[in-house]
mmCIF file of C-alpha atoms and ligand atoms in Angstrom:
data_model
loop_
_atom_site.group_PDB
_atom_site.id
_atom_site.type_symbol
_atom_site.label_atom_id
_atom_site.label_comp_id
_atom_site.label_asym_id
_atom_site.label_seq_id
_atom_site.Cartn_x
_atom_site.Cartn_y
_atom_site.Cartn_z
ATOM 1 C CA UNK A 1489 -165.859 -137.365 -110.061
ATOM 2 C CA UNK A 1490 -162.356 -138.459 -110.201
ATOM 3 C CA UNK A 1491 -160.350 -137.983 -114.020
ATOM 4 C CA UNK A 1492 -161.396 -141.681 -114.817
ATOM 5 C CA UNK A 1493 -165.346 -141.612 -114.549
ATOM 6 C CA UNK A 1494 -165.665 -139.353 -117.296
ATOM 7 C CA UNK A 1495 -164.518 -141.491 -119.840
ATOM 8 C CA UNK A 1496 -167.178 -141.677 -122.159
ATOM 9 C CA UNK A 1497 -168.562 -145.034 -123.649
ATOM 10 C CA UNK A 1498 -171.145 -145.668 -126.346
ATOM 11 C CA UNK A 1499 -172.281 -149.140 -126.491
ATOM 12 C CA UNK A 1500 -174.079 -149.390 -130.203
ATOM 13 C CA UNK A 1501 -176.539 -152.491 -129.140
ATOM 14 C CA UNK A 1502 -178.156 -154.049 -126.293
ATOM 15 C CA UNK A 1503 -175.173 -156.697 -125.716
ATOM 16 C CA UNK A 1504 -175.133 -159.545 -123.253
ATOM 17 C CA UNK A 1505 -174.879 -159.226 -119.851
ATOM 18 C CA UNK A 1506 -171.775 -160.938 -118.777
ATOM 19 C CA UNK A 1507 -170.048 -157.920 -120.799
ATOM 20 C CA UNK A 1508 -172.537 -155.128 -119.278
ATOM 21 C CA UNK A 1509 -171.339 -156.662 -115.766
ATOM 22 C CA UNK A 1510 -167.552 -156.285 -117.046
ATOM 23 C CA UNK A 1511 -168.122 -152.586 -117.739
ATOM 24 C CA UNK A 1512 -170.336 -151.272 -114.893
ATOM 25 C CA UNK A 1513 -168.178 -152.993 -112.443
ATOM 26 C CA UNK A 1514 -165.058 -151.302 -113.273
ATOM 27 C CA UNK A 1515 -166.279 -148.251 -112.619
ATOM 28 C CA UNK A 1516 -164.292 -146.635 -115.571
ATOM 29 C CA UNK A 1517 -166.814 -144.667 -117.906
ATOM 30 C CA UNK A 1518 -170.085 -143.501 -118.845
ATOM 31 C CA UNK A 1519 -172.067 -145.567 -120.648
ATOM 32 C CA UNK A 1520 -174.513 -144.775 -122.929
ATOM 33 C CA UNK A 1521 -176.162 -147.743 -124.294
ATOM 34 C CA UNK A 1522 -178.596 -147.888 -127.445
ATOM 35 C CA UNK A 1523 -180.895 -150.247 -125.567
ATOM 36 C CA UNK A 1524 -182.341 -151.731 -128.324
ATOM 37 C CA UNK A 1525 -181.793 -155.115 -129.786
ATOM 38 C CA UNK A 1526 -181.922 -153.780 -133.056
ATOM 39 C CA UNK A 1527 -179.172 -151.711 -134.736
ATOM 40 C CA UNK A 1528 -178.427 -147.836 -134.051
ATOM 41 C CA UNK A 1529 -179.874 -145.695 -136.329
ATOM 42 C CA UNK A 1530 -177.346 -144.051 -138.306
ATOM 43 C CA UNK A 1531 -178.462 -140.594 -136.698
ATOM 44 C CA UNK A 1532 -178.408 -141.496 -133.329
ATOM 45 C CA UNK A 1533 -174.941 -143.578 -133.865
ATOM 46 C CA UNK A 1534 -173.837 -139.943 -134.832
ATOM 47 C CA UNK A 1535 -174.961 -138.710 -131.905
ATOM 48 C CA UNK A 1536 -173.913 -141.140 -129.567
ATOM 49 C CA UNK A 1537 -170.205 -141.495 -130.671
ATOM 50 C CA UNK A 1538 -169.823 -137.723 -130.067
ATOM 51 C CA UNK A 1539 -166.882 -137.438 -127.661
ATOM 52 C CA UNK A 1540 -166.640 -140.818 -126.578
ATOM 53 C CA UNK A 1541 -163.543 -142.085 -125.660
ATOM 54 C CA UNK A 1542 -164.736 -145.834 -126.205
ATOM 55 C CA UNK A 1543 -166.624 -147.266 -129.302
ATOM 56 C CA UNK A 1544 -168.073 -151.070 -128.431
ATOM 57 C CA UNK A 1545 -169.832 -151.998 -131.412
ATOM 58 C CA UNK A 1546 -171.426 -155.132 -133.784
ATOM 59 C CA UNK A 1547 -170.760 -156.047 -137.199
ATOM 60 C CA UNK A 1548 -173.801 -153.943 -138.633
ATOM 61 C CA UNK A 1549 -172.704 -150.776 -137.536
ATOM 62 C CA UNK A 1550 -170.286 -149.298 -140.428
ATOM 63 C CA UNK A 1551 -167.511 -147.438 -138.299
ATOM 64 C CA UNK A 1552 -165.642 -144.904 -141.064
ATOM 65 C CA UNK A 1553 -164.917 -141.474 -141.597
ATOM 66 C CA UNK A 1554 -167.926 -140.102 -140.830
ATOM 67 C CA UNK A 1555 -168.595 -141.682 -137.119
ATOM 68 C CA UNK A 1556 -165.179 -140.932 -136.268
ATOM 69 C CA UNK A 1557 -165.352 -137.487 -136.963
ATOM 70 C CA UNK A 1558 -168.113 -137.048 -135.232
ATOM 71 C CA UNK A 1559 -166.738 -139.479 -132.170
ATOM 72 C CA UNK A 1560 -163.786 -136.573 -132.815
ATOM 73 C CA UNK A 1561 -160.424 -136.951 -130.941
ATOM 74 C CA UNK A 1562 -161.343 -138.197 -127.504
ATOM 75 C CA UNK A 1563 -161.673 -141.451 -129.519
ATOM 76 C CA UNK A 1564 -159.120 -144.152 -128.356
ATOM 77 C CA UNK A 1565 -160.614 -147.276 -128.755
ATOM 78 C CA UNK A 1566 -163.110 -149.408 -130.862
ATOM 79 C CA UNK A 1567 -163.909 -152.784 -129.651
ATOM 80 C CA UNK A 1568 -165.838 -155.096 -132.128
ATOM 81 C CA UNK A 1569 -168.433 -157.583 -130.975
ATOM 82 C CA UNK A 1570 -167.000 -159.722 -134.136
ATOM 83 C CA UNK A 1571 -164.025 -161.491 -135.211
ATOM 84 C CA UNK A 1572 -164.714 -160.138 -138.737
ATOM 85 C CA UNK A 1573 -163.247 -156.125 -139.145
ATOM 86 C CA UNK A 1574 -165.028 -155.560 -142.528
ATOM 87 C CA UNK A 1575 -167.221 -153.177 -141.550
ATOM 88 C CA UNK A 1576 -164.398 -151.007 -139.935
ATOM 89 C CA UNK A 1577 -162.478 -148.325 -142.189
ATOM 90 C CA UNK A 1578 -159.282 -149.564 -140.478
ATOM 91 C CA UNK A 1579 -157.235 -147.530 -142.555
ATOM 92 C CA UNK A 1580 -158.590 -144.655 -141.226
ATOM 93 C CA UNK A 1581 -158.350 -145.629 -137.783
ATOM 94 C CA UNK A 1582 -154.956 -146.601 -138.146
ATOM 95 C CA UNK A 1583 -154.493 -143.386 -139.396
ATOM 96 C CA UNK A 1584 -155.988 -141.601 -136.123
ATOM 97 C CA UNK A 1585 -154.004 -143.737 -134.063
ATOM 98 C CA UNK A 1586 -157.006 -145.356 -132.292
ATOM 99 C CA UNK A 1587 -156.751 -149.420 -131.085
ATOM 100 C CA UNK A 1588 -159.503 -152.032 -132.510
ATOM 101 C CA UNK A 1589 -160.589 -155.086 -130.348
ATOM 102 C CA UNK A 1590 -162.135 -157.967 -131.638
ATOM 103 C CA UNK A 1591 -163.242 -161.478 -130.510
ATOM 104 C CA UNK A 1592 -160.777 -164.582 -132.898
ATOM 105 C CA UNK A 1593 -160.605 -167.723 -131.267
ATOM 106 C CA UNK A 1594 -164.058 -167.222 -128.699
ATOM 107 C CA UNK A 1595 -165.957 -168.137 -132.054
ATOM 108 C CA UNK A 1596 -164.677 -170.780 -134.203
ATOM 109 C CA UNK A 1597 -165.859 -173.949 -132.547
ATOM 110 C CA UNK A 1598 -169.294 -172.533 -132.921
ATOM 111 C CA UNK A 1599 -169.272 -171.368 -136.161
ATOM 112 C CA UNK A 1600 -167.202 -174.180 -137.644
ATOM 113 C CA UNK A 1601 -170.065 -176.644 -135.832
ATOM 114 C CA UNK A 1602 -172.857 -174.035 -137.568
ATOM 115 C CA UNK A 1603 -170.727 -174.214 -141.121
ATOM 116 C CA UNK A 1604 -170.623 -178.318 -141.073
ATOM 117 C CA UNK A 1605 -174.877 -178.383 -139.586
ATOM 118 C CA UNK A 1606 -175.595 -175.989 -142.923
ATOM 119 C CA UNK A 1607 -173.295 -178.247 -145.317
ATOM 120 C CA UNK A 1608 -175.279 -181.525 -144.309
ATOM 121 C CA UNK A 1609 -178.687 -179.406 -143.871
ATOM 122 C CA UNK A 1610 -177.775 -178.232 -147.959
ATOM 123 C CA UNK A 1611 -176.484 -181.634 -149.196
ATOM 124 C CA UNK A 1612 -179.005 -183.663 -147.616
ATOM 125 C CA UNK A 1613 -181.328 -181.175 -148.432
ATOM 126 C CA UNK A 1614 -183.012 -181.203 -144.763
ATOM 127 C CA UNK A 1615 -185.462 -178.135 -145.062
ATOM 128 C CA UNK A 1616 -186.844 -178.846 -148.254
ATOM 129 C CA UNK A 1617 -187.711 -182.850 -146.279
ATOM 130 C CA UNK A 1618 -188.927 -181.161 -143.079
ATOM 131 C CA UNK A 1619 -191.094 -179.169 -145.444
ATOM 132 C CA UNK A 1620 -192.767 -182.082 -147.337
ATOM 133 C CA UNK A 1621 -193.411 -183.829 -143.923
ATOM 134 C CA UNK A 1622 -195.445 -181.091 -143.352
ATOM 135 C CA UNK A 1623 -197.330 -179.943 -146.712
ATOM 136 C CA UNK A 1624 -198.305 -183.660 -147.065
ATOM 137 C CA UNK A 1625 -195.590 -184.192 -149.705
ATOM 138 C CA UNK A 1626 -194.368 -187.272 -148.335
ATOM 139 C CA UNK A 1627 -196.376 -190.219 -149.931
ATOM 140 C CA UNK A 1628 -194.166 -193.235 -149.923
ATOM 141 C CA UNK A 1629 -190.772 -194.337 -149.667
ATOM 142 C CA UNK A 1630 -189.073 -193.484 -152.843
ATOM 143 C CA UNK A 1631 -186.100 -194.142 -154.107
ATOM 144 C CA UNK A 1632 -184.648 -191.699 -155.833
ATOM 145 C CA UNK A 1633 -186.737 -189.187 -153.426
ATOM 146 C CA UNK A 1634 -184.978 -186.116 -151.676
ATOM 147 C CA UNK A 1635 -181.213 -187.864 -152.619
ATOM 148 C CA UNK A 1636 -178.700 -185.499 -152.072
ATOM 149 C CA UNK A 1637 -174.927 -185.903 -151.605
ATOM 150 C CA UNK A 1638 -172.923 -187.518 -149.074
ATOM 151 C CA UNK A 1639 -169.222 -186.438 -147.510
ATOM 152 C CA UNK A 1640 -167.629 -190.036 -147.621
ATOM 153 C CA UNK A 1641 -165.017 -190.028 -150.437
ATOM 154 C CA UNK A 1642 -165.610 -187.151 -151.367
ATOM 155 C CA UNK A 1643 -162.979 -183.667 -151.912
ATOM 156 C CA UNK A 1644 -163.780 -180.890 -149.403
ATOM 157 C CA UNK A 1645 -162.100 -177.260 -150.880
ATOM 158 C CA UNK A 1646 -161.555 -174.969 -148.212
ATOM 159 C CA UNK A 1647 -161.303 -171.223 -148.815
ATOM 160 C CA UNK A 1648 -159.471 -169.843 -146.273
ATOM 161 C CA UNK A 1649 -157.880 -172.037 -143.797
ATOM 162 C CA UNK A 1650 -157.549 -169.627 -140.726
ATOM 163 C CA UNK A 1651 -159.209 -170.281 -137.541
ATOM 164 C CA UNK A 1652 -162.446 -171.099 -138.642
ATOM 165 C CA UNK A 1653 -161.885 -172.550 -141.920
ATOM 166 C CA UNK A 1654 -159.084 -175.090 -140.029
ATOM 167 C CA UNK A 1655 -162.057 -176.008 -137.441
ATOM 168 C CA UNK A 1656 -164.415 -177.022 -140.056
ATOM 169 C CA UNK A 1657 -161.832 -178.993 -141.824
ATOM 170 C CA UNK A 1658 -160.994 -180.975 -138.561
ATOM 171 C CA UNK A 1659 -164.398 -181.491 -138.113
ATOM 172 C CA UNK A 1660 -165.281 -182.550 -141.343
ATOM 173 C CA UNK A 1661 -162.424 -185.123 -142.066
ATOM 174 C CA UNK A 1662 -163.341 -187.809 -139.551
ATOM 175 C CA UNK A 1663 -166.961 -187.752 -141.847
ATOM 176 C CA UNK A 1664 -164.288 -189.815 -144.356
ATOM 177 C CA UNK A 1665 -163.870 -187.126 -146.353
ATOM 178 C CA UNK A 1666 -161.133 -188.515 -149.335
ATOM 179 C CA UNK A 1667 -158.879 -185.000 -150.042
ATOM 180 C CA UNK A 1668 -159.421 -181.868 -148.165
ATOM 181 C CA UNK A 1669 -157.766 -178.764 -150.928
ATOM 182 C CA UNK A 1670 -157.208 -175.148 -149.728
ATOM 183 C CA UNK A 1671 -156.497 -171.667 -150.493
ATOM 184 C CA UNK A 1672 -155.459 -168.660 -149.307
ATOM 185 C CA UNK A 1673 -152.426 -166.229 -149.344
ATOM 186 C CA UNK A 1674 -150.019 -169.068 -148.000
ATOM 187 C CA UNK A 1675 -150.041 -172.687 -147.740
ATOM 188 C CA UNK A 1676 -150.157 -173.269 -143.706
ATOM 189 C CA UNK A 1677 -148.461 -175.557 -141.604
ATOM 190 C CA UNK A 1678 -151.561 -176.339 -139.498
ATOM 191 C CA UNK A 1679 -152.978 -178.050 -142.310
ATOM 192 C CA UNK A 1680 -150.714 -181.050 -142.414
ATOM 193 C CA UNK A 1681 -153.257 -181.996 -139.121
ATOM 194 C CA UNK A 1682 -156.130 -182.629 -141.842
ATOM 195 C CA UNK A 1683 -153.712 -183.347 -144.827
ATOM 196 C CA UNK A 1684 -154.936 -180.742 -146.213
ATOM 197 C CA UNK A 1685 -153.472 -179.945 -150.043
ATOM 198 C CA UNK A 1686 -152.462 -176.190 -150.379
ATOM 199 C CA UNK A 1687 -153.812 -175.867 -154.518
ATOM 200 C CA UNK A 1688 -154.626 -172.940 -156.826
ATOM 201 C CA UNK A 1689 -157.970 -171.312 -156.276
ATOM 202 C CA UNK A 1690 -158.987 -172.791 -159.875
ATOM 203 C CA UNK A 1691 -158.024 -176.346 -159.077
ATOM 204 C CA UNK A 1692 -160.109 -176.148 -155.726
ATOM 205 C CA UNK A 1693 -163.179 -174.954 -157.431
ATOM 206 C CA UNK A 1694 -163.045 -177.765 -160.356
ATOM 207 C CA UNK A 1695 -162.187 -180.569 -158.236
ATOM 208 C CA UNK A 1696 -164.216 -180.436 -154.819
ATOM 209 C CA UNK A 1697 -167.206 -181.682 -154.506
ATOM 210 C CA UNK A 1698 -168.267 -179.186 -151.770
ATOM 211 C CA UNK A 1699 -166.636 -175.530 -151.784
ATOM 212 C CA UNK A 1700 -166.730 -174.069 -148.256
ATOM 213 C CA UNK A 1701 -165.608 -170.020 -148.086
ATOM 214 C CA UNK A 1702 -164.255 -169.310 -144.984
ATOM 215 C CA UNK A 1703 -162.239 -166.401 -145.295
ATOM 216 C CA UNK A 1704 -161.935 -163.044 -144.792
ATOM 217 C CA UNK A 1705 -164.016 -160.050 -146.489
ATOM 218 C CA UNK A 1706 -161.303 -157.933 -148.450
ATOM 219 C CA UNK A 1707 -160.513 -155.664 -151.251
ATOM 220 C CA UNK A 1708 -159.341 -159.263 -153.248
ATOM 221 C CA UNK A 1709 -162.064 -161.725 -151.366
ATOM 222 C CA UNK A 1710 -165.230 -159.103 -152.029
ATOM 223 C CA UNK A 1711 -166.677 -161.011 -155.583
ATOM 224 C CA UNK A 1712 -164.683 -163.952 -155.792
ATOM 225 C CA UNK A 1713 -167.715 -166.077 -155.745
ATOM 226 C CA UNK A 1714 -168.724 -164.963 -159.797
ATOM 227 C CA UNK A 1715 -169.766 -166.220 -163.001
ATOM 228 C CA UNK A 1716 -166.463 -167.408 -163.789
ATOM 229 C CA UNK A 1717 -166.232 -169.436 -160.617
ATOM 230 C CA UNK A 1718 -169.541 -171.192 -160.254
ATOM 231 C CA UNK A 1719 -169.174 -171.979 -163.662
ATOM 232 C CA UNK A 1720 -165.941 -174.346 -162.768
ATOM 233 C CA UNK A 1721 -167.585 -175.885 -160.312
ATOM 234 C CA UNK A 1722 -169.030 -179.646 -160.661
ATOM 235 C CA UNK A 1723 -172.983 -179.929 -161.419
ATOM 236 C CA UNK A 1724 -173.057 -182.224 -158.604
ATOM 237 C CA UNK A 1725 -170.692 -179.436 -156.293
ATOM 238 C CA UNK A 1726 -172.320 -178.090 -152.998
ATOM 239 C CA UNK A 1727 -171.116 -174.326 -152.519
ATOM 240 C CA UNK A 1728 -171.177 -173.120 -148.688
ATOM 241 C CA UNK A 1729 -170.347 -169.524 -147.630
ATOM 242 C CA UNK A 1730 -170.417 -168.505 -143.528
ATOM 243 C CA UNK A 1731 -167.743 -165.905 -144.133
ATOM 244 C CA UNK A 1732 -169.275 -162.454 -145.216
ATOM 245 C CA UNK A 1733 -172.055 -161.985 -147.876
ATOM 246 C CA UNK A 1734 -170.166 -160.008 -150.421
ATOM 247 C CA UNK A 1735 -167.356 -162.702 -150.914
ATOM 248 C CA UNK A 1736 -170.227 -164.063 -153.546
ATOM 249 C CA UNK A 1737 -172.000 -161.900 -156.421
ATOM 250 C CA UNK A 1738 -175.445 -162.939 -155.154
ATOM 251 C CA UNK A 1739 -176.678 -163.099 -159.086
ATOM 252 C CA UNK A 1740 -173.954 -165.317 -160.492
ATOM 253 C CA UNK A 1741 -174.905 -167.782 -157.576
ATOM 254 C CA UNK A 1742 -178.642 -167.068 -158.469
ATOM 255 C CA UNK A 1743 -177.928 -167.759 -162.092
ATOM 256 C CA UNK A 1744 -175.304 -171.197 -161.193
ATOM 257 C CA UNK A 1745 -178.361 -172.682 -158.844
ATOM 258 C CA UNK A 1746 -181.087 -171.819 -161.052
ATOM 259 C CA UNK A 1747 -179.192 -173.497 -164.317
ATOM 260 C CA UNK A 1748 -177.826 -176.438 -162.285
ATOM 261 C CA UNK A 1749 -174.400 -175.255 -162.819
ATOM 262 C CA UNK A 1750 -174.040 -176.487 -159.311
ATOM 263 C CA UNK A 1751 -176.353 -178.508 -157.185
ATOM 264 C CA UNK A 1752 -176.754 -176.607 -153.965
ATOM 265 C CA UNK A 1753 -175.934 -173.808 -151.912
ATOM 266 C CA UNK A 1754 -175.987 -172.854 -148.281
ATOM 267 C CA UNK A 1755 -175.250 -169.163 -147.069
ATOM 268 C CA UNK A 1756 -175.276 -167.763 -143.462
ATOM 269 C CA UNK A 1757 -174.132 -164.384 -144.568
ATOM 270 C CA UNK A 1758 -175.777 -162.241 -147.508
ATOM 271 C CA UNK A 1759 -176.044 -158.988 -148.632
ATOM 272 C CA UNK A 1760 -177.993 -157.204 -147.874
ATOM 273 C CA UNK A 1761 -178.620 -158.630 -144.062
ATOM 274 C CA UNK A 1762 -181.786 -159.248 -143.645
ATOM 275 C CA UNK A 1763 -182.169 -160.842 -147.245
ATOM 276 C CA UNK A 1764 -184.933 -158.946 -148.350
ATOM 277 C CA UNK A 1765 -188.371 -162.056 -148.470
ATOM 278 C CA UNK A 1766 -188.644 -161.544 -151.840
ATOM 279 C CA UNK A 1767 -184.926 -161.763 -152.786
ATOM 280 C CA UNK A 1768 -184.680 -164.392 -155.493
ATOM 281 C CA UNK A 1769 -182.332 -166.595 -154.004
ATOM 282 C CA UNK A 1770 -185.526 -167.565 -151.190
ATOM 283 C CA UNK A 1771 -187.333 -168.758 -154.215
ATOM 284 C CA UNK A 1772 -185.089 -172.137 -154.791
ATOM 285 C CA UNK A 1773 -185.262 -175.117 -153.096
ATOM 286 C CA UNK A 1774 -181.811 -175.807 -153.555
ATOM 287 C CA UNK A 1775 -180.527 -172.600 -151.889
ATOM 288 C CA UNK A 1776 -180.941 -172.755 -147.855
ATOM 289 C CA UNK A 1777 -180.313 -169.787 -146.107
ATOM 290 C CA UNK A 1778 -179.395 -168.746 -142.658
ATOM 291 C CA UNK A 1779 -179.697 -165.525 -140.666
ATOM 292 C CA UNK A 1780 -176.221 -164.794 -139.476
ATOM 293 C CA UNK A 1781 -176.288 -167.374 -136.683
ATOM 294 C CA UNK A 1782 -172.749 -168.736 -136.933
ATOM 295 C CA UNK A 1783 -171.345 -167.709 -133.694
ATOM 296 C CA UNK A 1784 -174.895 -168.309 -132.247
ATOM 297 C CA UNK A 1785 -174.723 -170.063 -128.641
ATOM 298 C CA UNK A 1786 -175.350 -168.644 -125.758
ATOM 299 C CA UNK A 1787 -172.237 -169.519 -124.405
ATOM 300 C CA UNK A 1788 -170.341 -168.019 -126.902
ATOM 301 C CA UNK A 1789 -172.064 -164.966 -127.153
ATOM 302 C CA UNK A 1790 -171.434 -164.558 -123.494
ATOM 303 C CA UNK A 1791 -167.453 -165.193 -124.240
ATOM 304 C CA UNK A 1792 -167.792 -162.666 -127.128
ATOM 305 C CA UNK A 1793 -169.724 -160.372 -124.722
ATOM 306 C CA UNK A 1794 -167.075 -160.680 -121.962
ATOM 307 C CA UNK A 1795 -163.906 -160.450 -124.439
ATOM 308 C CA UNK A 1796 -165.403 -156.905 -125.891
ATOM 309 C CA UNK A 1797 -166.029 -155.500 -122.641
ATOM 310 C CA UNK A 1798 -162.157 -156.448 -121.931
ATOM 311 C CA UNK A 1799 -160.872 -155.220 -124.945
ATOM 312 C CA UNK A 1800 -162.844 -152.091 -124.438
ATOM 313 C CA UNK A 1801 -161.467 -151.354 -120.811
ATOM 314 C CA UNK A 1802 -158.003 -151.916 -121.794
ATOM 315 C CA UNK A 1803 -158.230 -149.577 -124.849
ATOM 316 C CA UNK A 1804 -159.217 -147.241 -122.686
ATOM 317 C CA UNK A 1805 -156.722 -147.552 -119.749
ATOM 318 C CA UNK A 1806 -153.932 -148.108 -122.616
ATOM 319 C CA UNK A 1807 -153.031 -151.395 -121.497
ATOM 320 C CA UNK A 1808 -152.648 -154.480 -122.973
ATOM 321 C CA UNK A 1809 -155.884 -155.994 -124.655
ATOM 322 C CA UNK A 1810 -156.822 -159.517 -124.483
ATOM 323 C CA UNK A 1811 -157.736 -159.421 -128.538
ATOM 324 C CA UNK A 1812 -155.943 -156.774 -130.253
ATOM 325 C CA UNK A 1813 -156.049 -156.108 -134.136
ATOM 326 C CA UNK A 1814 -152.733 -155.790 -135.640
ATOM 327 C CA UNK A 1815 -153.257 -153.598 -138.062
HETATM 328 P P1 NDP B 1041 -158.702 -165.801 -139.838
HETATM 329 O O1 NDP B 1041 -158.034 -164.471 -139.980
HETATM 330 O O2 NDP B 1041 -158.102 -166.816 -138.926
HETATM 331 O O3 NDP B 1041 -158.877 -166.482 -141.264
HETATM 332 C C1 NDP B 1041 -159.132 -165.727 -142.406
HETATM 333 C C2 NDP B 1041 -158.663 -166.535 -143.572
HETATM 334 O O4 NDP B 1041 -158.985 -165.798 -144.755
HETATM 335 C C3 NDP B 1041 -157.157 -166.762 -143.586
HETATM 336 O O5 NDP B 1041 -156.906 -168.123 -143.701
HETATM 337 C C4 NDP B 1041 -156.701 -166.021 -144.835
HETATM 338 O O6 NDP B 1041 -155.712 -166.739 -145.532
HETATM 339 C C5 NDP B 1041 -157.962 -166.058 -145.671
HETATM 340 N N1 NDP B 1041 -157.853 -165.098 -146.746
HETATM 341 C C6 NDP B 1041 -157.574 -163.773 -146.684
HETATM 342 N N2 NDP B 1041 -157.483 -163.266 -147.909
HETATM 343 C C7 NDP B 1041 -157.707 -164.295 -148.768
HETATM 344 C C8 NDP B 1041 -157.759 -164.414 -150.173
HETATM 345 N N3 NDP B 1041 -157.532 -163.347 -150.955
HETATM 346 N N4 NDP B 1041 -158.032 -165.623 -150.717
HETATM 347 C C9 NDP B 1041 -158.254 -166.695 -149.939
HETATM 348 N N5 NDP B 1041 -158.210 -166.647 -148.600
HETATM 349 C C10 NDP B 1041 -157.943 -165.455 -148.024
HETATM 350 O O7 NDP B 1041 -160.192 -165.469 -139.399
HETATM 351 P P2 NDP B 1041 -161.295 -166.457 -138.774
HETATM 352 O O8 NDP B 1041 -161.093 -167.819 -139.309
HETATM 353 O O9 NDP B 1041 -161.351 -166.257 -137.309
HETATM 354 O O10 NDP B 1041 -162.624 -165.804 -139.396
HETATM 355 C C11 NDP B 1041 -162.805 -165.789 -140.802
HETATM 356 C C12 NDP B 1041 -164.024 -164.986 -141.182
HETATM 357 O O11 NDP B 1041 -165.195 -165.698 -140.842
HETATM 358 C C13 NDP B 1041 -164.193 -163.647 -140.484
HETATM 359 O O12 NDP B 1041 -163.419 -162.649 -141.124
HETATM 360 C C14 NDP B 1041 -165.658 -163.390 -140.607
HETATM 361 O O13 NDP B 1041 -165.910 -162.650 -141.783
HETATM 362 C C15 NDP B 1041 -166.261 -164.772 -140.751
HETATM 363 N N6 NDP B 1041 -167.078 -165.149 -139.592
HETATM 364 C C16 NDP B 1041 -168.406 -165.441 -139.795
HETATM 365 C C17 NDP B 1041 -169.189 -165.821 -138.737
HETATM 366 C C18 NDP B 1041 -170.624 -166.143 -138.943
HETATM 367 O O14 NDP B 1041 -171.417 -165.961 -138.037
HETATM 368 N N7 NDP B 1041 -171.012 -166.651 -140.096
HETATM 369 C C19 NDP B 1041 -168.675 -165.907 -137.359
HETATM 370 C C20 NDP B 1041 -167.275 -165.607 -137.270
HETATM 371 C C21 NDP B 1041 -166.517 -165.235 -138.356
HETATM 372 P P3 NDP B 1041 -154.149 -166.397 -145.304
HETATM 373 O O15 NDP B 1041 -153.873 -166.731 -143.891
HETATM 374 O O16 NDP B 1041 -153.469 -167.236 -146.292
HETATM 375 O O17 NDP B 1041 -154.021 -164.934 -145.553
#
């Protein structure tokens, strides 16, 4: 067994096969695979890490102190099935000197196309029709019946404009969309392409007619969505989050849809994931809720797949990665 082969690899999830390919062919490492498609036990992620060189993981398995002790010092290399790094204590790894892949750019079309499907799905409010087709609700043509609210003159306020939250604005302008606001750290070049209006977080929230959070989870993002900011929104104002669940405080959001402090709400990301069946939220007709499924196609999944395995192999022959996290 030559220096190389015993590199030691624990793959946290079942993940698909154009990456598996990537890593048997080269021949590099052991792999020890939680064949599952469900997450790692906590336990046997423990376990598993112990000694491994290599770390390929998902965005449910929480990689801090404790895994990486027990991974110990062999550990060189994390690589993240996931553009999002939330659920990585990257100060810590920094720390231990250990290199972070991650998969930007292989996802946004995708999830921008899933983040405009769930903002027409909320304003036109297409489950809650699909599910009076069904339950015999439907009697007549009504009309004033199932209205909702249309993107043509309307003001679009983006939270976040990075890769993502720039895709959904391109794809949501042509829709004849009147002002497109922003936020974020910086106003951005990029967004002269959409004429997009760099504005307070305060003046996005009171003047769009559709709030879409696209940014990253942080120490200042975890929250934002409270009380204080549903309660600046328009009654008429459609709120859309496909960035991480804990940007919103679940309850506020609860309270705002409940009250008709804002009309509707569509979330592909919660907290917890799963949303428990009996969370609240599933009880309102104007809240429509999706199970993670931004990134979901198979091609990009494959992409992601491919890109991990990649990062992976080059954090472990210290070369350059495709997708590195500067951290
Ligand atoms: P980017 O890094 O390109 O964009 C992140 C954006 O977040 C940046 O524009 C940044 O603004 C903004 N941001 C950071 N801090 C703040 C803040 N305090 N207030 C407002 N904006 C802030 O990442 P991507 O666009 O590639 O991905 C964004 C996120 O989308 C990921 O982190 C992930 O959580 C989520 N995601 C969800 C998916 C799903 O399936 N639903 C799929 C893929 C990603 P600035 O540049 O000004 O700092």
């Amino acid at each position: 067994m030559s220096a190389q082969q015993i590199l030691k690899v624990f793959v946290t999830r079942r993940i698909p096969q154009e990456g598996m390919k990537i890593l048997q062919k080269a021949g590099l490492c052991n792999l020890s695979v939680w064949d599952s498609d469900e997450p790692v036990p906590r336990a046997e992620l423990l376990k598993g890490v112990a000694g491994a060189h290599g770390i390929l993981c998902l965005l449910s398995d929480k990689i801090d102190t404790e895994v990486l002790d027990a991974a110990g010092p062999n550990l060189k290399v994390i690589s993240t099935l996931s553009v999002g790094f939330d659920h990585l204590a990257i100060d810590e790894i920094k720390k231990r000197g250990i290199r972070v892949g991650y998969t930007p750019d292989v996802l946004t079309d995708a999830t921008a196309e899933l983040t405009v499907a769930l903002l027409l799905a909320t304003a036109r409010r297409l489950p809650e029709g699909v599910e009076e087709v069904k339950n015999g609700g439907w009697s007549t043509w009504k009309p004033l019946w199932l209205c909702g609210y249309g993107l043509s003159g309307s003001t679009v306020g983006v939270i976040g404009l990075g890769r993502i939250g720039l895709a959904i604005a391109r794809r949501l302008k042509p829709f004849g969309v009147k002002r497109l606001l922003y936020t974020g750290r910086q106003s951005k070049p990029q967004a002269q392409e959409v004429d997009g209006e760099y504005v307070p977080l305060d003046t996005l929230v009171s003047e769009s007619d559709f709030v879409v959070v696209s940014c990253s989870l942080t120490p200042d993002t975890q929250g934002l969505c409270d009380k204080t900011f549903f309660s600046k929104m328009k009654k008429t104002s459609i709120f859309i989050n496909t960035s991480r669940g804990a940007v919103v405080n679940q309850e506020d959001l609860f309270e705002a849809l409940s009250s008709g402090q804002i009309a509707a709400a569509g979330l592909d990301v919660t907290t917890p994931e799963p949303l428990p069946t009996a969370h609240p939220l599933l009880t309102l007709k104007n809240c429509v809720v999706l199970p993670h499924i931004g990134s979901a196609t198979y091609s990009t999944r494959g992409v992601m797949s491919e890109l991990t395995a990649n990062n992976l192999l080059a954090g472990l022959t210290g070369s350059e990665m495709p997708s590195e996290l500067k951290m």
